[in-house]
Short mmCIF file of C-alpha atoms in Angstrom, two decimals:
data_model
loop_
_atom_site.label_atom_id
_atom_site.label_comp_id
_atom_site.label_asym_id
_atom_site.label_seq_id
_atom_site.Cartn_x
_atom_site.Cartn_y
_atom_site.Cartn_z
CA MET Y 1 24.45 -14.20 14.10
CA SER Y 2 22.32 -16.47 14.30
CA ARG Y 3 19.85 -16.94 10.82
CA ILE Y 4 16.04 -16.05 10.89
CA ALA Y 5 15.78 -16.60 7.09
CA PRO Y 6 18.61 -17.51 4.38
CA ARG Y 7 19.04 -14.11 3.78
CA LEU Y 8 18.32 -12.55 7.32
CA VAL Y 9 20.65 -12.43 10.01
CA SER Y 10 20.35 -11.09 13.73
CA VAL Y 11 23.85 -9.79 15.27
CA LEU Y 12 23.38 -9.28 19.06
CA VAL Y 13 25.82 -5.58 20.06
CA ARG Y 14 26.35 -5.26 23.49
CA GLY Y 15 28.69 -2.56 25.63
CA ASP Y 16 27.94 0.28 28.02
CA GLU Y 17 26.61 3.08 26.24
CA LEU Y 18 23.85 1.61 24.55
CA ASP Y 19 21.28 2.24 27.31
CA ALA Y 20 19.30 4.74 24.36
CA PHE Y 21 17.89 2.59 23.16
CA ALA Y 22 15.44 0.99 25.42
CA ASP Y 23 13.36 4.34 24.06
CA ALA Y 24 13.83 3.68 20.66
CA ALA Y 25 11.04 3.97 18.43
CA PRO Y 26 8.27 1.85 16.30
CA THR Y 27 11.09 1.92 12.79
CA SER Y 28 13.38 4.80 14.02
CA HIS Y 29 17.48 4.10 12.81
CA LEU Y 30 21.18 3.19 13.90
CA LYS Y 31 24.73 4.05 12.29
CA VAL Y 32 26.49 1.15 12.28
CA PHE Y 33 29.77 1.88 12.15
CA LEU Y 34 32.17 -1.26 10.08
CA PRO Y 35 36.18 -2.14 10.18
CA ALA Y 36 37.81 -1.21 7.04
CA PRO Y 37 39.83 -4.25 5.77
CA GLY Y 38 42.50 -4.91 8.12
CA GLN Y 39 41.44 -3.82 11.24
CA ASP Y 40 39.86 -5.44 13.89
CA GLU Y 41 37.48 -2.71 15.10
CA PRO Y 42 36.50 0.69 13.16
CA LEU Y 43 38.75 3.45 13.70
CA LEU Y 44 37.05 6.40 14.87
CA PRO Y 45 37.71 10.57 14.90
CA GLU Y 46 36.94 10.42 18.93
CA PHE Y 47 40.09 7.78 18.95
CA LEU Y 48 43.15 10.77 17.02
CA PRO Y 49 44.78 12.95 18.05
CA GLU Y 50 42.84 16.28 17.72
CA GLY Y 51 42.85 17.55 14.50
CA GLN Y 52 44.21 14.38 13.07
CA ALA Y 53 41.56 13.23 10.35
CA ILE Y 54 41.03 9.32 9.57
CA PRO Y 55 43.02 7.71 6.01
CA ASP Y 56 41.07 7.47 3.55
CA ASP Y 57 41.78 3.61 3.40
CA ALA Y 58 41.25 3.48 6.74
CA ARG Y 59 37.66 4.98 7.44
CA PRO Y 60 34.80 2.52 8.18
CA SER Y 61 32.00 1.82 6.19
CA VAL Y 62 28.71 3.77 7.75
CA ARG Y 63 25.54 1.76 7.12
CA THR Y 64 22.34 2.77 8.45
CA TYR Y 65 19.96 -0.34 10.11
CA THR Y 66 16.18 -0.99 12.51
CA PRO Y 67 17.51 -1.33 16.36
CA ARG Y 68 15.05 -4.01 16.38
CA ARG Y 69 14.48 -4.52 20.51
CA PHE Y 70 16.50 -4.17 23.32
CA ASP Y 71 17.49 -5.62 26.37
CA ALA Y 72 18.31 -3.10 28.79
CA THR Y 73 19.03 -6.54 31.42
CA THR Y 74 21.47 -7.72 29.66
CA GLY Y 75 22.08 -4.13 27.79
CA THR Y 76 21.96 -6.26 24.22
CA LEU Y 77 20.62 -4.95 21.17
CA GLU Y 78 19.68 -6.69 18.09
CA ILE Y 79 20.76 -5.64 14.86
CA GLN Y 80 18.86 -7.31 11.71
CA PHE Y 81 20.89 -7.74 8.69
CA VAL Y 82 19.93 -8.16 4.74
CA LEU Y 83 22.37 -10.90 3.14
CA HIS Y 84 21.87 -9.41 -0.12
CA GLY Y 85 25.38 -10.16 -1.84
CA ALA Y 86 28.63 -8.02 -2.18
CA GLY Y 87 28.61 -5.40 0.13
CA PRO Y 88 30.77 -3.86 3.36
CA ALA Y 89 27.48 -4.41 5.90
CA SER Y 90 26.60 -7.96 4.17
CA ASP Y 91 29.70 -9.28 4.09
CA TRP Y 92 31.09 -8.06 7.44
CA ALA Y 93 27.24 -10.21 9.27
CA GLU Y 94 27.67 -13.19 6.99
CA ARG Y 95 31.43 -13.65 8.95
CA VAL Y 96 30.70 -12.00 12.15
CA SER Y 97 30.89 -14.06 15.30
CA ALA Y 98 31.60 -13.62 19.09
CA GLY Y 99 34.02 -10.79 19.92
CA ASP Y 100 34.22 -8.93 16.56
CA LYS Y 101 33.74 -5.58 17.01
CA LEU Y 102 32.29 -2.62 15.41
CA ALA Y 103 30.32 1.12 16.98
CA VAL Y 104 26.82 2.43 16.46
CA ALA Y 105 25.31 5.60 16.47
CA GLY Y 106 21.29 5.99 17.37
CA PRO Y 107 19.07 6.35 17.77
CA GLY Y 108 17.64 8.22 15.08
CA GLY Y 109 14.53 9.39 13.12
CA ARG Y 110 11.53 11.44 12.99
CA PHE Y 111 8.61 9.00 12.74
CA VAL Y 112 6.33 8.79 16.10
CA MET Y 113 3.34 6.36 15.99
CA ASP Y 114 -0.30 7.37 16.39
CA ALA Y 115 -0.78 5.86 18.96
CA ASP Y 116 -4.85 6.31 18.01
CA ALA Y 117 -5.25 5.27 14.58
CA GLU Y 118 -7.71 2.55 13.83
CA ARG Y 119 -6.27 1.45 11.04
CA TRP Y 120 -2.79 1.02 9.16
CA TRP Y 121 -1.42 -0.33 5.64
CA ILE Y 122 1.72 -1.11 5.66
CA ALA Y 123 3.95 -2.01 2.72
CA GLY Y 124 8.33 -2.42 2.58
CA ASP Y 125 10.49 -5.15 0.96
CA GLU Y 126 13.34 -6.89 2.50
CA SER Y 127 14.98 -4.39 3.93
CA ALA Y 128 12.43 -2.80 5.72
CA ILE Y 129 11.70 -6.64 7.18
CA PRO Y 130 12.57 -5.01 11.02
CA ALA Y 131 11.40 -1.87 11.32
CA VAL Y 132 7.97 -3.30 9.85
CA ALA Y 133 8.00 -5.98 13.14
CA THR Y 134 9.48 -3.29 15.43
CA LEU Y 135 5.46 -0.90 14.36
CA LEU Y 136 3.56 -4.14 14.67
CA GLU Y 137 5.11 -4.35 18.29
CA ALA Y 138 4.60 -1.57 18.96
CA LEU Y 139 0.44 -1.36 17.73
CA PRO Y 140 -2.83 -1.55 20.39
CA ALA Y 141 -5.10 -3.92 20.23
CA ALA Y 142 -7.89 -1.60 18.74
CA ALA Y 143 -5.36 -1.18 15.25
CA ALA Y 144 -5.38 -3.44 12.29
CA ALA Y 145 -3.64 -3.26 10.21
CA GLU Y 146 -2.87 -4.87 6.57
CA VAL Y 147 0.43 -5.57 5.62
CA HIS Y 148 2.30 -6.07 2.43
CA LEU Y 149 6.18 -7.34 2.08
CA GLU Y 150 8.28 -8.03 -1.65
CA VAL Y 151 10.95 -10.38 -1.09
CA ALA Y 152 12.55 -12.91 -3.43
CA ASP Y 153 10.64 -15.73 -2.71
CA ALA Y 154 8.84 -18.29 -0.10
CA ASP Y 155 12.41 -18.38 2.13
CA ASP Y 156 12.61 -14.87 3.08
CA GLU Y 157 8.81 -14.77 4.78
CA VAL Y 158 9.67 -14.53 9.01
CA GLU Y 159 6.55 -14.60 11.66
CA PHE Y 160 5.45 -11.11 13.38
CA ALA Y 161 3.46 -10.60 16.76
CA SER Y 162 1.52 -8.08 16.93
CA GLN Y 163 -1.49 -6.96 19.24
CA ALA Y 164 -3.24 -6.14 16.36
CA LYS Y 165 -5.58 -7.58 14.48
CA THR Y 166 -2.72 -8.49 10.76
CA GLU Y 167 -3.44 -9.31 7.51
CA ILE Y 168 -0.33 -10.13 5.98
CA THR Y 169 0.13 -11.07 2.12
CA TRP Y 170 3.60 -11.95 0.67
CA HIS Y 171 4.96 -11.29 -2.35
CA HIS Y 172 7.56 -12.81 -4.06
CA ARG Y 173 9.30 -10.86 -6.67
CA ARG Y 174 8.34 -11.37 -10.21
CA THR Y 175 11.69 -11.22 -11.67
CA PRO Y 176 14.77 -11.02 -10.10
CA ASP Y 177 14.97 -7.06 -10.76
CA ALA Y 178 11.19 -5.68 -10.24
CA PHE Y 179 11.93 -4.54 -7.10
CA GLY Y 180 8.96 -2.72 -5.71
CA ALA Y 181 6.67 -3.63 -8.58
CA GLU Y 182 4.41 -6.28 -6.35
CA LEU Y 183 4.05 -2.92 -3.77
CA ASP Y 184 3.04 -0.73 -6.46
CA GLU Y 185 0.70 -3.20 -7.45
CA ALA Y 186 -0.75 -3.84 -3.86
CA ALA Y 187 -0.74 -0.67 -4.02
CA ARG Y 188 -3.15 0.81 -6.50
CA GLY Y 189 -5.38 -2.16 -5.79
CA ALA Y 190 -6.01 -0.70 -1.99
CA ALA Y 191 -9.07 -0.03 -0.25
CA ILE Y 192 -7.70 2.59 2.01
CA ALA Y 193 -10.87 4.19 4.76
CA ASP Y 194 -10.74 7.92 5.54
CA GLY Y 195 -8.17 8.12 8.77
CA THR Y 196 -6.03 4.58 7.16
CA LYS Y 197 -2.25 5.84 7.89
CA VAL Y 198 -0.05 4.48 5.04
CA TRP Y 199 3.68 2.86 5.56
CA VAL Y 200 6.19 2.52 3.20
CA ALA Y 201 10.04 1.96 3.07
CA CYS Y 202 10.96 -0.18 0.07
CA GLU Y 203 13.48 0.81 -2.65
CA ALA Y 204 13.88 4.25 -2.98
CA ALA Y 205 12.55 4.67 -6.57
CA ALA Y 206 9.69 2.17 -5.53
CA MET Y 207 8.71 3.98 -3.11
CA ARG Y 208 8.22 7.58 -5.15
CA GLY Y 209 5.21 5.89 -7.65
CA ILE Y 210 3.86 4.59 -4.62
CA ARG Y 211 3.75 8.28 -2.92
CA ARG Y 212 2.94 9.81 -5.89
CA TYR Y 213 -0.25 7.06 -6.54
CA PHE Y 214 -1.34 8.31 -2.94
CA ILE Y 215 -1.40 11.30 -2.49
CA GLY Y 216 -2.45 12.53 -6.23
CA GLY Y 217 -4.08 9.90 -7.53
CA ARG Y 218 -5.77 8.02 -4.19
CA ARG Y 219 -5.92 11.98 -2.59
CA LEU Y 220 -4.29 11.24 0.36
CA PRO Y 221 -3.38 13.88 2.77
CA ALA Y 222 0.68 13.71 2.90
CA SER Y 223 0.29 13.83 6.82
CA SER Y 224 -0.88 10.54 6.70
CA LEU Y 225 1.80 8.93 4.91
CA THR Y 226 4.87 7.68 6.39
CA THR Y 227 7.25 6.58 3.12
CA ARG Y 228 11.23 5.74 3.65
CA GLY Y 229 13.99 4.38 0.73
CA TYR Y 230 15.82 2.43 2.61
CA TRP Y 231 17.63 1.97 -0.13
CA ARG Y 232 18.03 3.09 -3.75
CA LEU Y 233 18.89 0.56 -6.69
CA GLY Y 234 22.58 0.92 -8.50
CA GLU Y 235 23.55 3.02 -5.35
CA ALA Y 236 26.32 2.37 -2.37
CA ASN Y 237 25.60 4.74 -0.05
CA HIS Y 238 21.93 6.35 -0.29
CA PRO Y 239 21.11 8.75 2.69
CA ASP Y 240 18.81 7.64 5.56
CA HIS Y 241 16.71 10.98 5.40
CA ASP Y 242 14.83 9.86 1.56
CA TYR Y 243 11.08 10.39 3.17
CA GLY Y 244 10.50 10.55 -0.96
CA ASP Y 245 8.43 14.16 0.19
CA ASP Y 246 10.27 15.52 -2.95
CA GLU Y 247 6.56 17.49 -3.18
CA LEU Y 248 7.08 19.34 -0.34
CA ALA Y 249 10.55 20.73 -0.66
CA ALA Y 250 9.55 22.10 -4.55
CA ARG Y 251 6.15 24.06 -3.68
#
């Protein structure tokens, strides 16, 4: 484990069945299965006799993360964890050491990057930093990206690499619990030209507010938006398939 920032750490995972991550799309996701208390490695169904269920107190904690990068030469997968206080994944990442075991599954996700798009408007909070990094690294030199990132304070700011022309603005949260407020304000002040691709990932309620504004207030086509609710305030197991496109299902 190495620290990228005080609240962002990098964990390198090695295994014999990680080759699929060589082709992971930008902003894709994976599942991590973490050992239950008292276990040295997560207990998975395939390790049990057929028909035997995992006891409730032995079930692994399952969380969703971004595959940050994969080194095919060494078979090493990098996963970045935000240290946000009490929680199975945050606690595990803060104390992990060489030789500790977890299981991963993936990659997954339905995002398909439009390599021909010349303009991007990108927004996210701390949880989206690894995904934003993969997206920026995938953009071609002909593209331009306006990026807004909301974090607790300056300690959370990190460097990004991209061939594209990028304009990155860091927003420091106005109060500790005002998740998404800075991103919402940035969205309402955005100058978005026709043809711009919009990508937003943050707290689920904040994401929905931004999405509603872009579609209802700014009349952007839903097809130009990619939105992800990576987590929800007060909810421990928010689903990884929260795309915020509820208005489509309601039609």
